[in-house]
PDB file of C-alpha atoms in Angstrom:
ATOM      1  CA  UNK A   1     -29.254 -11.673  10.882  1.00  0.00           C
ATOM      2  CA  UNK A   2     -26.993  -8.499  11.096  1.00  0.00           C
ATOM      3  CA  UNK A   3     -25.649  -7.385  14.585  1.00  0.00           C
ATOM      4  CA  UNK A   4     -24.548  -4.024  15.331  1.00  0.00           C
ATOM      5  CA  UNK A   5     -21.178  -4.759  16.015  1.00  0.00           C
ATOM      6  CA  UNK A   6     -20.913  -5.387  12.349  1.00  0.00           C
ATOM      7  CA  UNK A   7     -20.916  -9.143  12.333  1.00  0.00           C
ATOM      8  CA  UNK A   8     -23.194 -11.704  10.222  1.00  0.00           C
ATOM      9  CA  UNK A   9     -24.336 -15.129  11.280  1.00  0.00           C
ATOM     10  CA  UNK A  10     -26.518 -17.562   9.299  1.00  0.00           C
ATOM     11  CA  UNK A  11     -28.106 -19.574  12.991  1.00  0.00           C
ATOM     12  CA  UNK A  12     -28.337 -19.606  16.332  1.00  0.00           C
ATOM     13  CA  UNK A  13     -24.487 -19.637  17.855  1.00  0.00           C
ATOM     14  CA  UNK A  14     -26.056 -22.449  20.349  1.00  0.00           C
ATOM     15  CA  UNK A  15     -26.388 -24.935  17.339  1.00  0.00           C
ATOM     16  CA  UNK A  16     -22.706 -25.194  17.429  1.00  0.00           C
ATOM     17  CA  UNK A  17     -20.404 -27.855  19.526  1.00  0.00           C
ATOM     18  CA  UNK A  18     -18.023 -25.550  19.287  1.00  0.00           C
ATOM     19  CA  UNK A  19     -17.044 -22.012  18.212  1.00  0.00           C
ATOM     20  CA  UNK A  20     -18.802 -20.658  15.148  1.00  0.00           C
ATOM     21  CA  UNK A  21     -17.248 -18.678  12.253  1.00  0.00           C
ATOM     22  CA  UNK A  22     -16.765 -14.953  12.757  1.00  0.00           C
ATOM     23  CA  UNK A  23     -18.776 -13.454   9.890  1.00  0.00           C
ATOM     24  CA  UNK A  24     -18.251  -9.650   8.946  1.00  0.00           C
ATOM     25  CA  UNK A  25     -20.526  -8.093   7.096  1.00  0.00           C
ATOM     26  CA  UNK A  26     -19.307  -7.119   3.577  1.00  0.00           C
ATOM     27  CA  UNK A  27     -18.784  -3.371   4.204  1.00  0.00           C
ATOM     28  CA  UNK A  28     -16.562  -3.745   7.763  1.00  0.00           C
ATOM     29  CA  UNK A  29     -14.625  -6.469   6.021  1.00  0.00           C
ATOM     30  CA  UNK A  30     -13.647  -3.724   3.379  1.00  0.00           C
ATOM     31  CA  UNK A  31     -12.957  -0.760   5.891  1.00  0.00           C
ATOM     32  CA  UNK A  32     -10.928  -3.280   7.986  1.00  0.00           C
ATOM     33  CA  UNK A  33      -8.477  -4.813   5.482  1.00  0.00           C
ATOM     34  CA  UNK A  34      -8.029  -1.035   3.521  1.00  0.00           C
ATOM     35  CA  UNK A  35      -5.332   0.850   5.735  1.00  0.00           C
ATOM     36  CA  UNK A  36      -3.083  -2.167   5.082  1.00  0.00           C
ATOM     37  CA  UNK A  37      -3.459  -2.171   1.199  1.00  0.00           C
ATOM     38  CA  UNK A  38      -2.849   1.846   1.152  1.00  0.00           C
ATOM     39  CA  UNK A  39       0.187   1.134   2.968  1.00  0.00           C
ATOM     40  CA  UNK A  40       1.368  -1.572   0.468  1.00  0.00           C
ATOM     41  CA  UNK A  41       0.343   0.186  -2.202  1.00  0.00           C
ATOM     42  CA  UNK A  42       1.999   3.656  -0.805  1.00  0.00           C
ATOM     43  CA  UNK A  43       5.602   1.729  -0.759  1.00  0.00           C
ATOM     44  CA  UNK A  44       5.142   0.286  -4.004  1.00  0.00           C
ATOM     45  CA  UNK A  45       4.523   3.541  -5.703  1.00  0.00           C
ATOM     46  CA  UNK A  46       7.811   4.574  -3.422  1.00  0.00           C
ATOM     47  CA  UNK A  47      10.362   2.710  -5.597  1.00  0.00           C
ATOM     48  CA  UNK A  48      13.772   1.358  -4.967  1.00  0.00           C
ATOM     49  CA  UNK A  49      16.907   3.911  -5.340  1.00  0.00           C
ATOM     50  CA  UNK A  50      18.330   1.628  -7.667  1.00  0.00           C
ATOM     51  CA  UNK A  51      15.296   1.653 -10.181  1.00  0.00           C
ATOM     52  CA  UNK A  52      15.154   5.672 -10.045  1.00  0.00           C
ATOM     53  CA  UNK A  53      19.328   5.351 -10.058  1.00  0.00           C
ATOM     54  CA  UNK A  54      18.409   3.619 -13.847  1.00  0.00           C
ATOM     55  CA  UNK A  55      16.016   5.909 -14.712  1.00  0.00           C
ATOM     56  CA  UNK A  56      17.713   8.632 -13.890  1.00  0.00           C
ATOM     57  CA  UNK A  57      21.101   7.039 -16.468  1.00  0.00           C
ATOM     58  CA  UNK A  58      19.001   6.856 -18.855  1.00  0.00           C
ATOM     59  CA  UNK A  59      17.910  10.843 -18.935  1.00  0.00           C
ATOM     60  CA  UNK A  60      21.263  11.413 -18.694  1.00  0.00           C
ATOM     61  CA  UNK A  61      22.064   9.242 -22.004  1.00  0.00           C
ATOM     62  CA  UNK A  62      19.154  10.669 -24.057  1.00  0.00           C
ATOM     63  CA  UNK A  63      20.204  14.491 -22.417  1.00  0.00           C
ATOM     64  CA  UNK A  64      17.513  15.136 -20.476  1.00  0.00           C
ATOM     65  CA  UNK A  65      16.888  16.582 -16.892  1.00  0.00           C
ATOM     66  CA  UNK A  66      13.915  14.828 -15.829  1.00  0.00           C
ATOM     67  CA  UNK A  67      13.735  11.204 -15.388  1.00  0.00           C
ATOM     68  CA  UNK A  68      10.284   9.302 -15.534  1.00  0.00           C
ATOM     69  CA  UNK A  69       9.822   5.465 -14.090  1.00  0.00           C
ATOM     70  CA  UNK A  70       6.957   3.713 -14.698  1.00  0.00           C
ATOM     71  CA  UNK A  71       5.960   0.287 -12.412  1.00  0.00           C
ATOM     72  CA  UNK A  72       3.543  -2.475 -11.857  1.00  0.00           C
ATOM     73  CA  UNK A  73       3.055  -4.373  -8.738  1.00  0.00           C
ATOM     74  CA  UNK A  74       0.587  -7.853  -7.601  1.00  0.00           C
ATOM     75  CA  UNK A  75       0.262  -7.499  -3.620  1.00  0.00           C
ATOM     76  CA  UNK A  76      -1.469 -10.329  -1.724  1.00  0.00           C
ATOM     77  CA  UNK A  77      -2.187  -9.854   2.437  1.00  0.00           C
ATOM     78  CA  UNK A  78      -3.793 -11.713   4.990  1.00  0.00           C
ATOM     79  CA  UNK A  79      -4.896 -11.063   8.555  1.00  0.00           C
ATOM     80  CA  UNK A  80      -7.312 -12.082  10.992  1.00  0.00           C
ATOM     81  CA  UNK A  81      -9.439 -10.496  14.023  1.00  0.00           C
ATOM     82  CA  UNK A  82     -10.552 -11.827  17.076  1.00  0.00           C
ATOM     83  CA  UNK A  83     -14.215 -10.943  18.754  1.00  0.00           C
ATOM     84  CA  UNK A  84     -13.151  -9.311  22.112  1.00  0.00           C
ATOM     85  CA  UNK A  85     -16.950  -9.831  23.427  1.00  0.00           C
ATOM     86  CA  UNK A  86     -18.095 -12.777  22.211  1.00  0.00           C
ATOM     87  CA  UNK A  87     -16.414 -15.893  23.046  1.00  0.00           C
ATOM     88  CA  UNK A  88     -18.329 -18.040  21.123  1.00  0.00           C
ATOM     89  CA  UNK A  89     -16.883 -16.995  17.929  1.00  0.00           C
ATOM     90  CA  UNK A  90     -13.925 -18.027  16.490  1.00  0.00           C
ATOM     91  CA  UNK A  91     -11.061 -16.205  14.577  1.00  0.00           C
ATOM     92  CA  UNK A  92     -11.933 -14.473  11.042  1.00  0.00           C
ATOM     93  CA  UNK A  93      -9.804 -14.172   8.349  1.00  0.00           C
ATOM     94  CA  UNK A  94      -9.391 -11.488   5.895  1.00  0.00           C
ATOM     95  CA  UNK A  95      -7.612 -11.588   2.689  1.00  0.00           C
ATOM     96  CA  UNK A  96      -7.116  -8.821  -0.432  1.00  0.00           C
ATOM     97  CA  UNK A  97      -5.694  -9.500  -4.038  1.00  0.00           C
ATOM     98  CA  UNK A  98      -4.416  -6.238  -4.861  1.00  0.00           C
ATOM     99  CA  UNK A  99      -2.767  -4.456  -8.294  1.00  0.00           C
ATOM    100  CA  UNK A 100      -1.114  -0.998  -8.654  1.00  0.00           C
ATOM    101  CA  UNK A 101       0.223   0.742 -11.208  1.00  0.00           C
ATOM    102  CA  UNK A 102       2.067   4.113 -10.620  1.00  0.00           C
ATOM    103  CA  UNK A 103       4.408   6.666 -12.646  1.00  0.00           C
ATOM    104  CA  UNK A 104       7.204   8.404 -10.714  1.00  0.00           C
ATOM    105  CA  UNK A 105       8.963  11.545 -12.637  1.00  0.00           C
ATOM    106  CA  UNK A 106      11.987  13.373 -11.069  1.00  0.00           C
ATOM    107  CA  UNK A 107      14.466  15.663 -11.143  1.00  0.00           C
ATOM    108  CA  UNK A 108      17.975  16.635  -9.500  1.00  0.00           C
ATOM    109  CA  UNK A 109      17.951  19.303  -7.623  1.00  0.00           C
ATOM    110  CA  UNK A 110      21.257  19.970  -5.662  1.00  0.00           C
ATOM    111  CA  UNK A 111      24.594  17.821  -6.592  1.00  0.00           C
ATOM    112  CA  UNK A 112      27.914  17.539  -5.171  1.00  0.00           C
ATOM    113  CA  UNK A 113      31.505  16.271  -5.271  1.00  0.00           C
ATOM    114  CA  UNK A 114      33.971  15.749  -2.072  1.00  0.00           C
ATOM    115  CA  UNK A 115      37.335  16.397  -3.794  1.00  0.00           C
ATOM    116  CA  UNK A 116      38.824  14.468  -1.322  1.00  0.00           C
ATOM    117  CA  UNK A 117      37.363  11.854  -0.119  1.00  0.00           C
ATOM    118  CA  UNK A 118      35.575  11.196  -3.654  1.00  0.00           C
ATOM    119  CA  UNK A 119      32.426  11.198  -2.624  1.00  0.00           C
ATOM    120  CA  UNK A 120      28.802  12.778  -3.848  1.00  0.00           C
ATOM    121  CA  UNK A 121      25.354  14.216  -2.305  1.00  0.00           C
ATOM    122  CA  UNK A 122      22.162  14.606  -4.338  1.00  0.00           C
ATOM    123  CA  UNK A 123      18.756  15.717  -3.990  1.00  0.00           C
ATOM    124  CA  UNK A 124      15.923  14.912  -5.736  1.00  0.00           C
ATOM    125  CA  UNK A 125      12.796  15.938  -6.492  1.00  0.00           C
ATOM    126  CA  UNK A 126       9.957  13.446  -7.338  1.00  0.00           C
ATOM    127  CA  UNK A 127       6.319  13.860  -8.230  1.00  0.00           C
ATOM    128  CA  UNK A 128       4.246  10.534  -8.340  1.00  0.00           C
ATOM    129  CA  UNK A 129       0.499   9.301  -9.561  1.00  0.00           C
ATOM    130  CA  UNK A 130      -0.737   5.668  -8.607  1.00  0.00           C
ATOM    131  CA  UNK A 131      -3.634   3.409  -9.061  1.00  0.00           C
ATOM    132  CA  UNK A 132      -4.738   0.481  -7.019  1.00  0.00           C
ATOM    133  CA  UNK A 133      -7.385  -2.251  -7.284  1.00  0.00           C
ATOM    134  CA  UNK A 134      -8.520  -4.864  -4.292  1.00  0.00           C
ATOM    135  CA  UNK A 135     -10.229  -7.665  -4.035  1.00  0.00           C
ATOM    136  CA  UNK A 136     -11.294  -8.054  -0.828  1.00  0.00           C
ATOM    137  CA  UNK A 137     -12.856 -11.483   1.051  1.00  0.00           C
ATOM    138  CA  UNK A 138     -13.343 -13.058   4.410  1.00  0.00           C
ATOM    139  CA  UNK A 139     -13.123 -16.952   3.518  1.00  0.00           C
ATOM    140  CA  UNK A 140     -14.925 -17.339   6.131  1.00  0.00           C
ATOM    141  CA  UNK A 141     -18.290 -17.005   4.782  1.00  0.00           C
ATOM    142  CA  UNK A 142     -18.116 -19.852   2.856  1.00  0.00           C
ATOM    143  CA  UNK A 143     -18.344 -22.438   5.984  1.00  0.00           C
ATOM    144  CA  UNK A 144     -21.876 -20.778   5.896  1.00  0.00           C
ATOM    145  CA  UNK A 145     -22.903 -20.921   2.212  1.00  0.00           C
ATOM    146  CA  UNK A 146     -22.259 -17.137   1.274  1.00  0.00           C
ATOM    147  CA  UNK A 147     -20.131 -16.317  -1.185  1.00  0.00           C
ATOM    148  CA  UNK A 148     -16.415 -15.135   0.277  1.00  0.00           C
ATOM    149  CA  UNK A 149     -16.070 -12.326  -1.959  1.00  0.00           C
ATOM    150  CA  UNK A 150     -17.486  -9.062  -0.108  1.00  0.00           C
ATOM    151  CA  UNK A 151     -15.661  -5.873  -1.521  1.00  0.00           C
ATOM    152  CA  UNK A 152     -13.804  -3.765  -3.848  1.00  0.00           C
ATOM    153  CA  UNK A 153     -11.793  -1.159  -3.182  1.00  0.00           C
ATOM    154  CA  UNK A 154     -10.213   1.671  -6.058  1.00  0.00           C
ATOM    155  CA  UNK A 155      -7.358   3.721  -4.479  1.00  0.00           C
ATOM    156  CA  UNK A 156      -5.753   6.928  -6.012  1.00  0.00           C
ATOM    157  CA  UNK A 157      -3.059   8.626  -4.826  1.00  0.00           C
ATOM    158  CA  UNK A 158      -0.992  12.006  -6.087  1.00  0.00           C
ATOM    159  CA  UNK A 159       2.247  12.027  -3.827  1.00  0.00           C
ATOM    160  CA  UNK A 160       5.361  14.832  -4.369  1.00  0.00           C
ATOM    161  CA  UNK A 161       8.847  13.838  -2.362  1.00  0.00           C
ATOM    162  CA  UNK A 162      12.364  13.659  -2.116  1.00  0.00           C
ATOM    163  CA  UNK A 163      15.217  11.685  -2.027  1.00  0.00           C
ATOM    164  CA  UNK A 164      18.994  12.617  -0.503  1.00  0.00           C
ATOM    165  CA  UNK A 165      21.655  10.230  -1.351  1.00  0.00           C
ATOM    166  CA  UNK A 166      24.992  10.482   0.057  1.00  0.00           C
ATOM    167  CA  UNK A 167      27.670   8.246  -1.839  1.00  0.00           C
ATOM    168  CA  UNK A 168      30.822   6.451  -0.826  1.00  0.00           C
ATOM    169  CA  UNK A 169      33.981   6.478  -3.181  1.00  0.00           C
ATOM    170  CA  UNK A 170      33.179   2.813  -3.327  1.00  0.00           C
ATOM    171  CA  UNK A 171      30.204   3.162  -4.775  1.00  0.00           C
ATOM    172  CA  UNK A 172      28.235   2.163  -1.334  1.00  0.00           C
ATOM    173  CA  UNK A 173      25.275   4.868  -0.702  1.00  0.00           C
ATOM    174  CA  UNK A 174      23.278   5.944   2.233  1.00  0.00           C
ATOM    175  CA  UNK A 175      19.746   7.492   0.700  1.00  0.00           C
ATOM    176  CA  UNK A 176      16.940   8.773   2.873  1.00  0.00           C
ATOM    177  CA  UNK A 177      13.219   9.394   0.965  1.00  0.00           C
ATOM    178  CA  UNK A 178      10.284  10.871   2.168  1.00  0.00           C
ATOM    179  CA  UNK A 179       7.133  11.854   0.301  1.00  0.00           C
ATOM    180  CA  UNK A 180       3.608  13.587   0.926  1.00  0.00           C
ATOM    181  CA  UNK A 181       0.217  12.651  -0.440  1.00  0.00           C
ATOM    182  CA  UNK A 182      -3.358  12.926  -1.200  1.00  0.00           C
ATOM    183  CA  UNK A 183      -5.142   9.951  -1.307  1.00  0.00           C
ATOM    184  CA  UNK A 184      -8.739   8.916  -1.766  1.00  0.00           C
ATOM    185  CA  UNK A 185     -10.122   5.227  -1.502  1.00  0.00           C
ATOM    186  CA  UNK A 186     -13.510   4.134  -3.413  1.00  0.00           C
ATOM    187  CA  UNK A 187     -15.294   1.020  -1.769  1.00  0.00           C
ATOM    188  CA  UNK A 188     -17.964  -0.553  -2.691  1.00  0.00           C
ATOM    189  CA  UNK A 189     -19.880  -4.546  -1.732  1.00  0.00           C
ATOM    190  CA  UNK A 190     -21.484  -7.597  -2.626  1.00  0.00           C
ATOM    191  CA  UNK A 191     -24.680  -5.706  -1.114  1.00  0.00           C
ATOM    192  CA  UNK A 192     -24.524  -2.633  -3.576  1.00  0.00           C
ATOM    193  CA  UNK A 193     -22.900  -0.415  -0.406  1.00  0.00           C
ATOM    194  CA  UNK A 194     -20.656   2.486  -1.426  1.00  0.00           C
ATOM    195  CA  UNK A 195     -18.443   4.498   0.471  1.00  0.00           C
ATOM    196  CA  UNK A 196     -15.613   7.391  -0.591  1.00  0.00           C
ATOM    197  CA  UNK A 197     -12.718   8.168   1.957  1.00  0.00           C
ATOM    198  CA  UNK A 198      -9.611  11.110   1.371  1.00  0.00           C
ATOM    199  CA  UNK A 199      -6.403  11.470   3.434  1.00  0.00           C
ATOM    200  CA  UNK A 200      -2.849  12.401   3.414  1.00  0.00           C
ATOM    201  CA  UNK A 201      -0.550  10.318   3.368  1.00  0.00           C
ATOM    202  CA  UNK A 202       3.003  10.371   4.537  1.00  0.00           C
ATOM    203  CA  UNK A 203       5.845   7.807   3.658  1.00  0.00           C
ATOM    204  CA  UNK A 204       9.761   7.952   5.266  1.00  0.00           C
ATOM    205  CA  UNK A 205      12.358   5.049   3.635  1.00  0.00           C
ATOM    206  CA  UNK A 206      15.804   4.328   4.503  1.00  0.00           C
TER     207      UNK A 206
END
């Protein structure tokens, strides 16, 4: 029997000694878990300064000004949620499997040199595409018989940024990254639900 508050139960909670399994209906078990696998895969498609640092070496060595990076990333999260009205059920728990692929292509805008000090500023620019894949479950479901696997979720996101690094004679570095996006999330569940979300996206590192 479906509820409206979005949960699913296979009896009669009084049949239970004690609390019974929370159980979310495929489609709420997807909306839930997404904002935290667009945020992992937002970062991922982000990079490191040191892996754009090697990309951007080897433009240098094959005399080009635009450096291109391309990356792969396996994200796993879990969480859980708590009915605040019913205190007959016990704690859910939420889980997604998740894969991206992105490519990241930049360029250097504004360089230079302290004379003096011997240290360097740069800018870049960077332009960015990504892909993501999720398998989403509430293991829950399967202390009632139904099967624990209740959603998929395709992300893609088109994000444009930069990056300003300021660099110590040392070779020590300070680099600050922000980027802007337009994402949009395909779900769809066990029950043959669908569902299409867009957004921006905005992502600061440090």
């Amino acid at each position: 029997a479906n509820s409206g508050s979005g949960l699913e139960s296979s009896g009669s909670l009084n049949s239970y000694p004690s609390k019974a399994p929370q159980l979310l209906r495929p489609a709420v078990t997807g909306f839930s878990i997404t904002p935290a696998v667009n945020f992992q895969s937002n970062y991922a498609m982000l990079g490191t300064t040191s892996s754009r640092a090697q990309a951007q070496s080897n433009a240098k060595k094959a005399f080009q000004s635009v450096w291109a990076q391309t990356g792969f990333a396996k994200q796993n999260f879990a969480s859980h949620a708590q009915s605040t009205h019913n205190p007959y059920l016990d704690t859910t728990h939420l889980k997604s499997h998740q894969e991206t692929s992105f490519l990241q292509i930049g360029s250097e805008l504004w360089s230079a040199t302290n004379t003096q000090n011997k240290s360097s500023q740069t800018i870049q620019l960077m332009a960015g595409a990504s892909q993501t894949q999720a398998q989403i479950s509430n293991p829950d479901r399967a202390k009632a018989g139904l099967n624990s696997q209740t959603s998929e979720l395709n992300s893609t996101e088109t994000n444009i940024g930069l990056e300003h690094q300021y660099r110590f004679e040392d070779g020590m570095y300070v680099s600050a990254t922000a980027n802007i996006g337009q994402l949009s999330n395909s779900f769809t569940d066990v029950y043959g639900g669908s569902a299409k979300q867009k957004g921006t996206t905005f992502n600061v590192s440090l």
